[in-house]
Amino acid sequence: MNRLVVISNRVGPLNDEGKAGGLAVGLADALRQRGGVWFGWSGKTGEDGTFGPLQIKTEGEVQLITLDMTQADVADFYNGFANQALWPVLHYRMDLAGYDRRFSEAFWRINERIAARLAPLLKQDDLVWVQDYHFAPLGSQIRASGFSGALGYFLHVPFPPPEVLTALPDAHRLVRSMLAYDVIGFQTVTDRDNFARFVAGEIGGRVLEGGWIEASGRRVRADVFPIGIDAERFAAFAATAEARRRYAQLRTELHDRKQIIGVDRLDYTKGIPERLSAFERLLKDYPENRNKVSFLQIAPLSRENVKAYARLRRELEELAGHINGTYGLLDWTPVRVMTRGFSRKGLSGLYRASDVGLVTPLRDGMNLVAKEYVAAQDPENPGVLILSRFAGAARELSEALIVNPYDNAEMTEALQLALRMPLGERKERWQALNETVRKGNSRRWCGLFLDALEATHAQRRLKFLDESEGGASAKTELARLRRAAGVPPWGELKPFRGRHVRL
Ligand code: ADQ
């Protein structure tokens, strides 16, 4: 089995039962199985930044290798370009994007530096897998360093339509650089199709059958790999002592009231103010819910150095204060907003204790909270998931109550429906949801992507051998690669006829 090399902004944890999220679990599993390297930013700053020493930790067959950044790198690359320019545009929020040439220069420079530090560690038969928007162009720089092995990329956040992405001055350069990968993975068909439209309409490429895209003399496979969680483990968390303690704490404090829960990083893409307004309207339009339903929003702070995030925090505090001031009683606080983190076990107890999971982002690549809420439910008395149609997860979790988070009245009606849903219907919906969440788990996500990467890379090698003179050893190699690829030989690809715009 070839060694796996993963590059992501933050690295690990590899073995932290209670804390690792879906992404870390899926990757850690694959890394442990194959052995490999997990490479990224240490999360710390140092004077030498990316020129400083590599920090190497070895756990079994896996090396965790990190680098510091300078304070200026964090300001310009991480807070600047990645989180003030790319993040909003990728989430369709051109209005919030802050673009600065200095940020952009830092972005390309840091990607180049990371590739330069990584290159000496790579072997030609490694499977190299780059993660997320911070490192979209890393592949082209890894190729420039001479690496010709299997190189894949997964985008965890949405890929917007070209009409939106072109607002980013670096958009063309960015997409062209992504063509260096063998496989580009997206969360949903919409994201993949938006990418294909950009390639076809903006940089003169062609979209071929079978997820292949061709531009600038390169062929890349762009496909859909919806990320999942470790559903089994998450369900088991809900039965641990820690989860039961949190469950009991919350239920005791509620008395007989019902609980609605929201869990999100404090981010404007998550639609938290819209959610609070829908709850306020529930209390106004359906007064029978007053003193009968509470709303808990867990929203750990993130990216506090970016202005839009500080504004959002103030907005939330004002909204919660307003609702509590209007409807609160001496013994009932309608809304609680908590910014602290919880262990994953604790979180599973809170999900299970909640009658409604309100997951209503304005735009989200996938949204793992929706899947965690489902996995943590009591099969005999499951809660109801309300899910935004703009979360990638809505494609798979269609038995949830699907809402448009911009439609305040619809969200309110969904809340009223969820709070009154009979047990039979709750069970029926949950069973279907749970099956989907269990089947599409993080191991499957990782396995499908790596299989596609191996097959695609084998195909590329095949094409190369086909075209070369090739003696007996090349023929044997060709046969081996054909088996590994398991896909029609290169020459059989047919032009794609407009199927990519699937609305
Ligand atoms: P995020 O935007 O971070 O991820 P999400 O998928 O919901 O969004 O994952 C958040 C994770 O943080 C969940 O596992 C959740 O349990 C955890 N979490 C949130 N609040 C917590 C708290 N207070 N204590 C402990 N844990 C907490 C990005 C994309 C998503 C995509 C993922 C994975 O934006 O669209 O689903 O990557 O690809």
Coordinates of C-alpha atoms and ligand atoms in Angstrom, one line a residue:
M1 CA 0.0 0.0 0.0
N2 CA 1.4 3.4 -1.0
R3 CA 2.3 5.9 1.7
L4 CA -0.3 8.6 2.3
V5 CA 0.8 12.2 2.7
V6 CA -1.9 14.6 3.9
I7 CA -1.5 18.4 3.9
S8 CA -4.0 20.5 5.7
N9 CA -4.0 23.9 7.5
R10 CA -4.2 22.2 11.0
V11 CA -2.7 18.8 11.8
G12 CA -4.2 16.1 13.9
P13 CA -5.2 14.9 16.4
L14 CA -4.5 11.3 15.4
N15 CA -5.7 9.5 18.5
D16 CA -7.8 11.8 20.5
E17 CA -11.0 9.7 21.2
G18 CA -13.1 12.5 22.6
K19 CA -12.0 15.5 20.4
A20 CA -11.3 14.6 16.8
G21 CA -13.9 15.7 14.3
G22 CA -15.1 13.9 11.3
L23 CA -12.3 15.1 9.1
A24 CA -9.6 14.2 11.5
V25 CA -11.1 10.7 12.2
G26 CA -11.3 9.8 8.5
L27 CA -7.8 10.9 7.7
A28 CA -6.3 9.5 10.9
D29 CA -7.8 6.1 10.1
A30 CA -6.3 6.1 6.6
L31 CA -3.0 7.4 7.8
R32 CA -2.7 4.7 10.5
Q33 CA -3.6 2.0 8.0
R34 CA -1.1 3.0 5.3
G35 CA 1.4 4.8 7.4
G36 CA 2.3 8.3 6.3
V37 CA 2.8 12.0 6.9
W38 CA 0.4 14.7 8.0
F39 CA 1.8 18.1 7.2
G40 CA 0.6 21.6 8.0
W41 CA 0.7 24.7 10.2
S42 CA 1.6 24.3 13.9
G43 CA -0.9 26.9 14.8
K44 CA 1.9 28.9 16.3
T45 CA 3.9 31.9 15.2
G46 CA 7.7 32.2 15.2
E47 CA 10.2 34.7 13.9
D48 CA 11.5 32.4 11.2
G49 CA 8.0 31.4 10.1
T50 CA 7.9 28.8 7.3
F51 CA 11.8 29.1 7.1
G52 CA 12.0 27.7 10.7
P53 CA 12.7 24.0 11.6
L54 CA 10.1 21.3 10.9
Q55 CA 8.5 20.1 14.1
I56 CA 8.2 16.3 13.8
K57 CA 6.2 14.0 16.1
T58 CA 6.0 10.3 15.3
E59 CA 3.1 8.1 16.4
G60 CA 3.4 4.5 15.2
E61 CA 3.7 4.6 11.4
V62 CA 2.6 8.2 11.1
Q63 CA 4.6 11.4 11.3
L64 CA 2.9 14.7 12.2
I65 CA 5.1 17.4 10.7
T66 CA 4.3 21.1 11.3
L67 CA 5.8 24.5 10.6
D68 CA 5.3 27.9 12.3
M69 CA 4.3 31.0 10.4
T70 CA 5.3 34.6 11.1
Q71 CA 2.8 36.9 12.6
A72 CA 2.6 38.7 9.2
D73 CA 1.9 35.4 7.5
V74 CA -1.0 34.7 9.8
A75 CA -2.3 38.3 9.3
D76 CA -2.0 38.2 5.5
F77 CA -2.2 34.6 4.4
Y78 CA -4.6 33.1 7.1
N79 CA -6.7 35.9 8.4
G80 CA -6.2 38.0 5.2
F81 CA -6.5 36.0 2.0
A82 CA -7.9 32.7 3.3
N83 CA -10.5 34.0 5.7
Q84 CA -11.3 37.5 4.5
A85 CA -11.2 37.0 0.7
L86 CA -11.5 33.3 -0.2
W87 CA -13.9 32.1 2.6
P88 CA -16.6 34.7 1.9
V89 CA -16.4 34.4 -1.9
L90 CA -16.5 30.6 -1.7
H91 CA -19.6 31.0 0.5
Y92 CA -21.3 33.3 -2.1
R93 CA -20.7 36.4 0.1
M94 CA -18.9 38.9 -2.2
D95 CA -20.4 41.6 0.0
L96 CA -18.2 40.5 2.9
A97 CA -15.0 39.9 0.9
G98 CA -12.0 42.1 1.8
Y99 CA -9.4 41.9 -0.9
D100 CA -5.9 43.3 -0.7
R101 CA -3.0 42.6 -3.1
R102 CA -0.8 42.1 -0.1
F103 CA -3.0 39.3 1.1
S104 CA -2.9 37.7 -2.3
E105 CA 0.9 37.8 -2.5
A106 CA 1.1 36.2 0.9
F107 CA -1.3 33.4 -0.2
W108 CA 0.8 32.5 -3.3
R109 CA 4.1 32.9 -1.4
I110 CA 3.1 30.7 1.5
N111 CA 1.8 28.0 -0.8
E112 CA 5.1 28.1 -2.6
R113 CA 7.0 27.9 0.6
I114 CA 4.9 25.0 2.0
A115 CA 5.5 23.1 -1.3
A116 CA 9.3 23.8 -1.0
R117 CA 9.4 22.5 2.5
L118 CA 7.3 19.4 1.6
A119 CA 9.1 18.4 -1.6
P120 CA 12.2 16.9 -0.1
L121 CA 10.0 14.6 2.1
L122 CA 8.0 13.1 -0.9
K123 CA 8.7 9.8 -2.6
Q124 CA 7.4 9.3 -6.2
D125 CA 5.0 6.5 -5.1
D126 CA 3.4 8.5 -2.4
L127 CA -0.3 9.3 -2.5
V128 CA -0.4 13.1 -1.8
W129 CA -3.7 14.5 -0.6
V130 CA -4.1 18.3 -0.2
Q131 CA -7.1 19.6 1.9
D132 CA -9.2 22.6 1.6
Y133 CA -9.2 26.2 0.4
H134 CA -6.1 27.4 2.1
F135 CA -4.0 25.2 -0.1
A136 CA -5.9 25.1 -3.4
P137 CA -2.8 26.0 -5.5
L138 CA -0.4 23.8 -3.6
G139 CA -0.6 21.0 -6.1
S140 CA 0.8 23.1 -9.0
Q141 CA 3.8 24.0 -6.8
I142 CA 4.3 20.4 -5.7
R143 CA 4.4 19.4 -9.4
A144 CA 6.8 22.3 -10.1
S145 CA 9.2 20.8 -7.5
G146 CA 9.4 17.6 -9.7
F147 CA 6.8 15.3 -8.0
S148 CA 4.9 13.3 -10.7
G149 CA 3.1 10.9 -8.4
A150 CA -0.6 10.7 -7.4
L151 CA -1.8 14.1 -6.2
G152 CA -5.4 14.8 -5.0
Y153 CA -7.3 17.7 -3.5
F154 CA -10.5 17.9 -1.5
L155 CA -12.5 21.2 -1.1
H156 CA -14.4 21.1 2.2
V157 CA -16.4 24.3 1.5
P158 CA -18.7 25.2 -1.4
F159 CA -17.4 26.0 -4.9
P160 CA -19.5 29.0 -6.0
P161 CA -20.8 29.7 -9.6
P162 CA -18.3 31.4 -11.9
E163 CA -20.4 34.6 -11.7
V164 CA -19.5 34.8 -8.0
L165 CA -15.9 33.4 -8.1
T166 CA -14.8 35.8 -10.7
A167 CA -15.2 38.6 -8.1
L168 CA -12.0 37.3 -6.7
P169 CA -9.1 38.8 -8.8
D170 CA -7.1 35.6 -8.4
A171 CA -9.9 33.3 -9.6
H172 CA -8.5 32.3 -13.0
R173 CA -5.0 31.8 -11.6
L174 CA -6.5 29.7 -8.8
V175 CA -8.5 27.4 -11.0
R176 CA -5.7 27.0 -13.5
S177 CA -3.4 26.0 -10.7
M178 CA -5.9 23.3 -9.5
L179 CA -5.5 21.5 -12.8
A180 CA -2.2 20.1 -11.5
Y181 CA -4.1 17.6 -9.4
D182 CA -5.2 14.1 -10.6
V183 CA -8.4 14.2 -8.7
I184 CA -10.4 17.2 -7.3
G185 CA -13.1 16.2 -4.8
F186 CA -16.1 18.3 -4.0
Q187 CA -18.9 17.9 -1.4
T188 CA -21.8 18.1 -3.8
V189 CA -22.8 17.9 -7.5
T190 CA -23.5 21.6 -7.4
D191 CA -19.9 22.4 -6.4
R192 CA -18.5 20.1 -9.0
D193 CA -20.7 21.5 -11.7
N194 CA -19.8 25.1 -10.7
F195 CA -16.1 24.2 -11.1
A196 CA -16.8 22.6 -14.5
R197 CA -18.7 25.7 -15.6
F198 CA -15.7 27.9 -14.6
V199 CA -13.3 25.7 -16.5
A200 CA -15.5 25.6 -19.6
G201 CA -16.7 29.2 -19.5
E202 CA -13.7 31.1 -18.1
I203 CA -10.6 29.4 -19.1
G204 CA -11.6 27.7 -22.3
G205 CA -11.5 24.1 -21.0
R206 CA -13.7 21.1 -21.9
V207 CA -15.9 19.0 -19.8
L208 CA -15.7 15.4 -20.7
E209 CA -17.7 12.3 -19.7
G210 CA -17.1 10.5 -16.4
G211 CA -16.2 13.6 -14.4
W212 CA -13.1 14.4 -16.5
I213 CA -12.2 18.0 -17.2
E214 CA -9.6 19.1 -19.7
A215 CA -7.9 22.5 -19.9
S216 CA -4.5 23.9 -20.6
G217 CA -3.3 20.5 -21.8
R218 CA -4.2 18.8 -18.5
R219 CA -6.9 16.3 -17.7
V220 CA -8.2 16.2 -14.2
R221 CA -11.0 14.1 -12.7
A222 CA -13.5 16.3 -10.8
D223 CA -15.9 14.3 -8.7
V224 CA -18.2 14.3 -5.7
F225 CA -17.2 12.7 -2.4
P226 CA -19.6 13.8 0.4
I227 CA -17.8 13.8 3.7
G228 CA -19.2 11.8 6.6
I229 CA -18.6 11.3 10.3
D230 CA -17.6 8.3 12.3
A231 CA -21.2 7.6 13.0
E232 CA -20.8 4.4 15.0
R233 CA -18.3 6.0 17.3
F234 CA -20.4 9.1 17.7
A235 CA -23.5 7.0 18.6
A236 CA -21.4 5.1 21.1
F237 CA -20.3 8.5 22.6
A238 CA -23.9 9.2 23.5
A239 CA -23.9 6.2 25.8
T240 CA -20.8 7.2 27.8
A241 CA -20.9 8.5 31.4
E242 CA -19.8 12.0 30.2
A243 CA -22.6 12.2 27.7
R244 CA -25.2 11.0 30.2
R245 CA -24.0 13.6 32.7
R246 CA -24.5 16.4 30.1
Y247 CA -27.8 14.9 29.1
A248 CA -29.1 14.8 32.7
Q249 CA -27.8 18.4 33.4
L250 CA -29.7 19.8 30.4
R251 CA -32.9 17.9 31.0
T252 CA -33.0 18.8 34.7
E253 CA -32.6 22.4 33.9
L254 CA -35.3 22.3 31.3
H255 CA -37.9 20.6 33.6
D256 CA -40.7 19.6 31.2
R257 CA -39.8 22.1 28.5
K258 CA -38.6 21.1 25.0
Q259 CA -35.1 21.9 23.8
I260 CA -34.0 23.3 20.4
I261 CA -30.2 23.1 19.9
G262 CA -27.9 24.8 17.4
V263 CA -24.1 24.0 17.4
D264 CA -21.8 26.0 15.1
R265 CA -18.6 27.8 15.0
L266 CA -19.6 31.5 15.3
D267 CA -19.5 32.2 11.6
Y268 CA -21.8 34.4 9.4
T269 CA -22.2 31.5 7.0
K270 CA -24.0 29.5 9.6
G271 CA -27.2 31.7 9.7
I272 CA -27.3 32.0 13.5
P273 CA -29.2 35.4 13.6
E274 CA -31.8 34.1 11.1
R275 CA -32.3 31.1 13.4
L276 CA -32.8 33.3 16.5
S277 CA -35.3 35.4 14.6
A278 CA -37.2 32.3 13.7
F279 CA -37.3 31.3 17.3
E280 CA -38.5 34.7 18.3
R281 CA -41.3 34.5 15.7
L282 CA -42.2 31.1 17.1
L283 CA -42.8 32.6 20.5
K284 CA -44.7 35.5 19.0
D285 CA -46.9 33.6 16.5
Y286 CA -47.5 30.5 18.5
P287 CA -47.7 31.7 22.1
E288 CA -48.4 28.2 23.4
N289 CA -44.6 27.7 23.1
R290 CA -43.8 30.4 25.7
N291 CA -42.3 28.9 28.8
K292 CA -42.5 25.5 27.1
V293 CA -39.5 25.6 24.7
S294 CA -35.9 26.8 25.1
F295 CA -33.3 27.4 22.6
L296 CA -29.6 26.6 23.2
Q297 CA -27.0 27.9 20.7
I298 CA -23.5 26.6 21.2
A299 CA -21.2 28.9 19.2
P300 CA -17.5 28.7 19.9
L301 CA -15.7 31.9 18.8
S302 CA -13.6 31.7 15.7
R303 CA -11.5 34.1 13.7
E304 CA -12.0 36.9 16.2
N305 CA -9.4 39.0 14.5
V306 CA -11.6 39.4 11.4
K307 CA -14.1 42.3 11.7
A308 CA -17.2 40.5 10.3
Y309 CA -16.9 37.9 13.1
A310 CA -16.7 40.5 15.9
R311 CA -19.8 42.2 14.4
L312 CA -21.6 38.9 14.3
R313 CA -20.9 38.3 18.0
R314 CA -22.4 41.7 18.9
E315 CA -25.4 41.1 16.8
L316 CA -26.1 37.7 18.4
E317 CA -25.7 39.0 21.9
E318 CA -28.2 41.8 21.1
L319 CA -30.7 39.5 19.5
A320 CA -30.6 37.0 22.4
G321 CA -30.8 39.9 24.9
H322 CA -33.8 41.3 23.1
I323 CA -35.7 37.9 23.0
N324 CA -34.9 37.2 26.6
G325 CA -36.0 40.7 27.6
T326 CA -39.3 40.4 25.7
Y327 CA -40.3 36.8 26.6
G328 CA -38.1 35.8 29.6
L329 CA -39.7 34.9 33.0
L330 CA -38.1 34.7 36.4
D331 CA -37.6 30.9 36.0
W332 CA -37.3 30.7 32.2
T333 CA -34.6 32.1 29.9
P334 CA -35.8 31.5 26.3
V335 CA -32.4 31.7 24.6
R336 CA -28.9 30.8 25.8
V337 CA -25.9 31.4 23.7
M338 CA -22.7 29.7 24.9
T339 CA -19.3 30.3 23.3
R340 CA -17.4 27.5 25.1
G341 CA -16.3 24.3 23.5
F342 CA -17.5 20.8 24.6
S343 CA -15.8 17.4 24.3
R344 CA -17.4 15.3 21.6
K345 CA -18.8 13.0 24.2
G346 CA -20.4 15.9 26.1
L347 CA -21.7 17.3 22.8
S348 CA -23.4 14.0 21.9
G349 CA -25.2 14.1 25.3
L350 CA -26.5 17.6 24.5
Y351 CA -27.7 16.5 21.0
R352 CA -29.5 13.6 22.5
A353 CA -31.2 15.7 25.1
S354 CA -32.5 18.1 22.4
D355 CA -35.9 17.6 20.8
V356 CA -35.0 19.6 17.7
G357 CA -31.6 20.0 16.0
L358 CA -31.7 23.4 14.1
V359 CA -29.0 23.4 11.4
T360 CA -29.7 26.3 9.1
P361 CA -26.5 27.6 7.5
L362 CA -26.9 30.2 4.7
R363 CA -24.3 28.2 2.8
D364 CA -22.2 25.2 4.0
G365 CA -19.9 22.7 2.2
M366 CA -21.4 19.8 4.1
N367 CA -22.2 20.5 7.8
L368 CA -21.1 17.7 10.1
V369 CA -23.3 18.9 13.0
A370 CA -26.4 17.7 11.1
K371 CA -24.9 14.2 10.8
E372 CA -23.7 14.2 14.4
Y373 CA -27.2 15.2 15.7
V374 CA -28.7 12.3 13.8
A375 CA -26.1 9.8 15.1
A376 CA -26.5 10.8 18.7
Q377 CA -30.3 10.3 18.9
D378 CA -32.1 7.7 21.0
P379 CA -33.6 5.3 18.5
E380 CA -36.7 4.9 20.8
N381 CA -37.3 8.7 21.1
P382 CA -35.4 10.5 18.4
G383 CA -35.4 14.3 17.9
V384 CA -36.2 16.1 14.7
L385 CA -33.6 17.5 12.4
I386 CA -34.4 20.9 10.7
L387 CA -31.8 21.4 7.9
S388 CA -31.1 24.3 5.5
R389 CA -31.4 23.5 1.8
F390 CA -28.1 25.3 1.5
A391 CA -26.1 22.9 3.5
G392 CA -24.3 20.2 1.4
A393 CA -25.8 17.7 3.8
A394 CA -29.3 18.4 2.5
R395 CA -28.5 16.5 -0.6
E396 CA -28.2 13.3 1.4
L397 CA -30.5 14.0 4.4
S398 CA -33.7 14.6 2.6
E399 CA -35.9 13.1 5.4
A400 CA -35.0 16.1 7.6
L401 CA -37.4 19.1 7.5
I402 CA -35.6 21.0 4.8
V403 CA -36.0 24.8 5.0
N404 CA -34.9 28.0 3.4
P405 CA -33.1 29.9 6.1
Y406 CA -33.9 33.2 4.3
D407 CA -37.6 32.5 4.8
N408 CA -38.3 33.4 8.4
A409 CA -41.9 32.2 8.3
E410 CA -41.0 28.8 6.8
M411 CA -38.4 28.3 9.5
T412 CA -40.9 29.1 12.2
E413 CA -43.5 26.7 10.7
A414 CA -40.8 24.0 10.6
L415 CA -40.1 24.6 14.3
Q416 CA -43.7 24.3 15.2
L417 CA -44.1 21.1 13.1
A418 CA -41.0 19.6 14.6
L419 CA -42.0 20.3 18.2
R420 CA -45.4 18.6 17.6
M421 CA -44.3 15.7 15.4
P422 CA -45.7 12.4 16.6
L423 CA -43.3 9.7 17.7
G424 CA -44.1 7.4 14.8
E425 CA -43.1 10.0 12.2
R426 CA -40.0 11.0 14.2
K427 CA -38.8 7.4 14.2
E428 CA -39.6 6.9 10.6
R429 CA -37.6 10.0 9.5
W430 CA -34.8 9.3 11.9
Q431 CA -34.3 5.7 10.8
A432 CA -33.9 6.7 7.2
L433 CA -31.5 9.6 8.2
N434 CA -29.5 7.3 10.4
E435 CA -29.0 4.7 7.7
T436 CA -27.6 7.4 5.4
V437 CA -25.3 8.8 8.1
R438 CA -24.0 5.4 9.0
K439 CA -23.4 4.3 5.4
G440 CA -21.7 7.5 4.3
N441 CA -19.3 7.6 7.1
S442 CA -15.8 9.2 7.3
R443 CA -14.0 5.9 6.4
R444 CA -16.1 5.5 3.3
W445 CA -15.4 9.1 2.3
C446 CA -11.7 8.6 2.7
G447 CA -11.6 5.2 1.0
L448 CA -13.6 6.4 -2.0
F449 CA -11.4 9.4 -2.6
L450 CA -8.2 7.4 -2.3
D451 CA -9.5 4.7 -4.6
A452 CA -10.3 7.3 -7.1
L453 CA -6.9 8.9 -6.7
E454 CA -5.1 5.6 -7.2
A455 CA -7.2 4.7 -10.2
T456 CA -6.9 8.1 -11.9
H457 CA -3.2 8.3 -11.4
A458 CA -2.8 4.8 -12.8
Q459 CA -4.8 5.9 -15.8
R460 CA -2.5 8.8 -16.3
R461 CA 0.5 6.5 -16.2
L462 CA -1.2 4.3 -18.6
K463 CA -1.6 7.0 -21.1
F464 CA 2.0 7.9 -20.8
L465 CA 3.0 4.3 -21.4
D466 CA 0.6 3.9 -24.3
E467 CA 2.3 6.8 -26.0
S468 CA 5.8 5.7 -25.3
E469 CA 7.6 3.0 -27.4
G470 CA 7.3 0.5 -24.6
G471 CA 9.2 -2.8 -24.4
A472 CA 8.0 -6.0 -22.6
S473 CA 8.4 -4.4 -19.1
A474 CA 6.3 -1.5 -20.2
K475 CA 3.6 -3.9 -21.4
T476 CA 3.5 -5.7 -18.0
E477 CA 3.3 -2.4 -16.3
L478 CA 0.5 -1.4 -18.6
A479 CA -1.5 -4.5 -17.8
R480 CA -1.0 -3.9 -14.0
L481 CA -2.1 -0.3 -14.3
R482 CA -5.1 -1.2 -16.4
R483 CA -6.3 -3.5 -13.6
A484 CA -5.6 -0.8 -11.0
A485 CA -7.4 1.8 -12.9
G486 CA -10.5 -0.3 -13.5
V487 CA -11.8 2.4 -15.8
P488 CA -12.0 2.7 -19.6
P489 CA -8.7 3.5 -21.2
W490 CA -7.9 7.1 -21.8
G491 CA -8.8 7.2 -25.5
E492 CA -12.4 6.1 -24.9
L493 CA -13.5 9.3 -23.2
K494 CA -16.2 11.1 -25.1
P495 CA -17.1 14.8 -25.1
F496 CA -19.5 15.8 -22.4
R497 CA -22.7 17.3 -23.8
G498 CA -24.0 20.1 -21.5
R499 CA -24.9 17.7 -18.7
H500 CA -22.9 19.6 -16.2
V501 CA -25.4 22.2 -15.5
R502 CA -27.8 20.2 -13.4
L503 CA -30.1 22.5 -11.4
Ligands
ADQ1 P1 -17.0 23.7 9.7 O1 -17.4 25.0 9.0 O2 -16.2 23.8 10.9 O3 -16.3 22.7 8.7 P2 -19.0 21.6 10.4 O4 -19.0 20.6 9.3 O5 -20.4 21.8 11.0 O6 -18.4 23.0 10.0 O7 -18.1 21.0 11.6 C1 -18.0 21.7 12.8 C2 -17.4 20.7 13.8 O8 -17.0 21.4 15.0 C3 -18.4 19.6 14.2 O9 -17.8 18.4 14.3 C4 -18.9 20.1 15.6 O10 -19.3 19.0 16.4 C5 -17.7 20.8 16.1 N1 -18.1 21.8 17.1 C6 -18.8 22.9 16.9 N2 -19.0 23.5 18.1 C7 -18.4 22.8 19.0 C8 -18.2 23.0 20.4 N3 -18.7 24.0 21.1 N4 -17.5 22.0 21.1 C9 -17.0 21.0 20.4 N5 -17.1 20.8 19.1 C10 -17.8 21.7 18.4 C11 -15.8 22.8 7.3 C12 -16.9 23.2 6.3 C13 -18.1 22.2 6.4 C14 -17.7 20.8 6.3 C15 -16.5 20.5 7.2 C16 -16.0 19.1 6.9 O11 -17.3 24.5 6.5 O12 -19.1 22.6 5.5 O13 -18.8 20.0 6.6 O14 -15.5 21.4 7.0 O15 -15.7 18.9 5.5

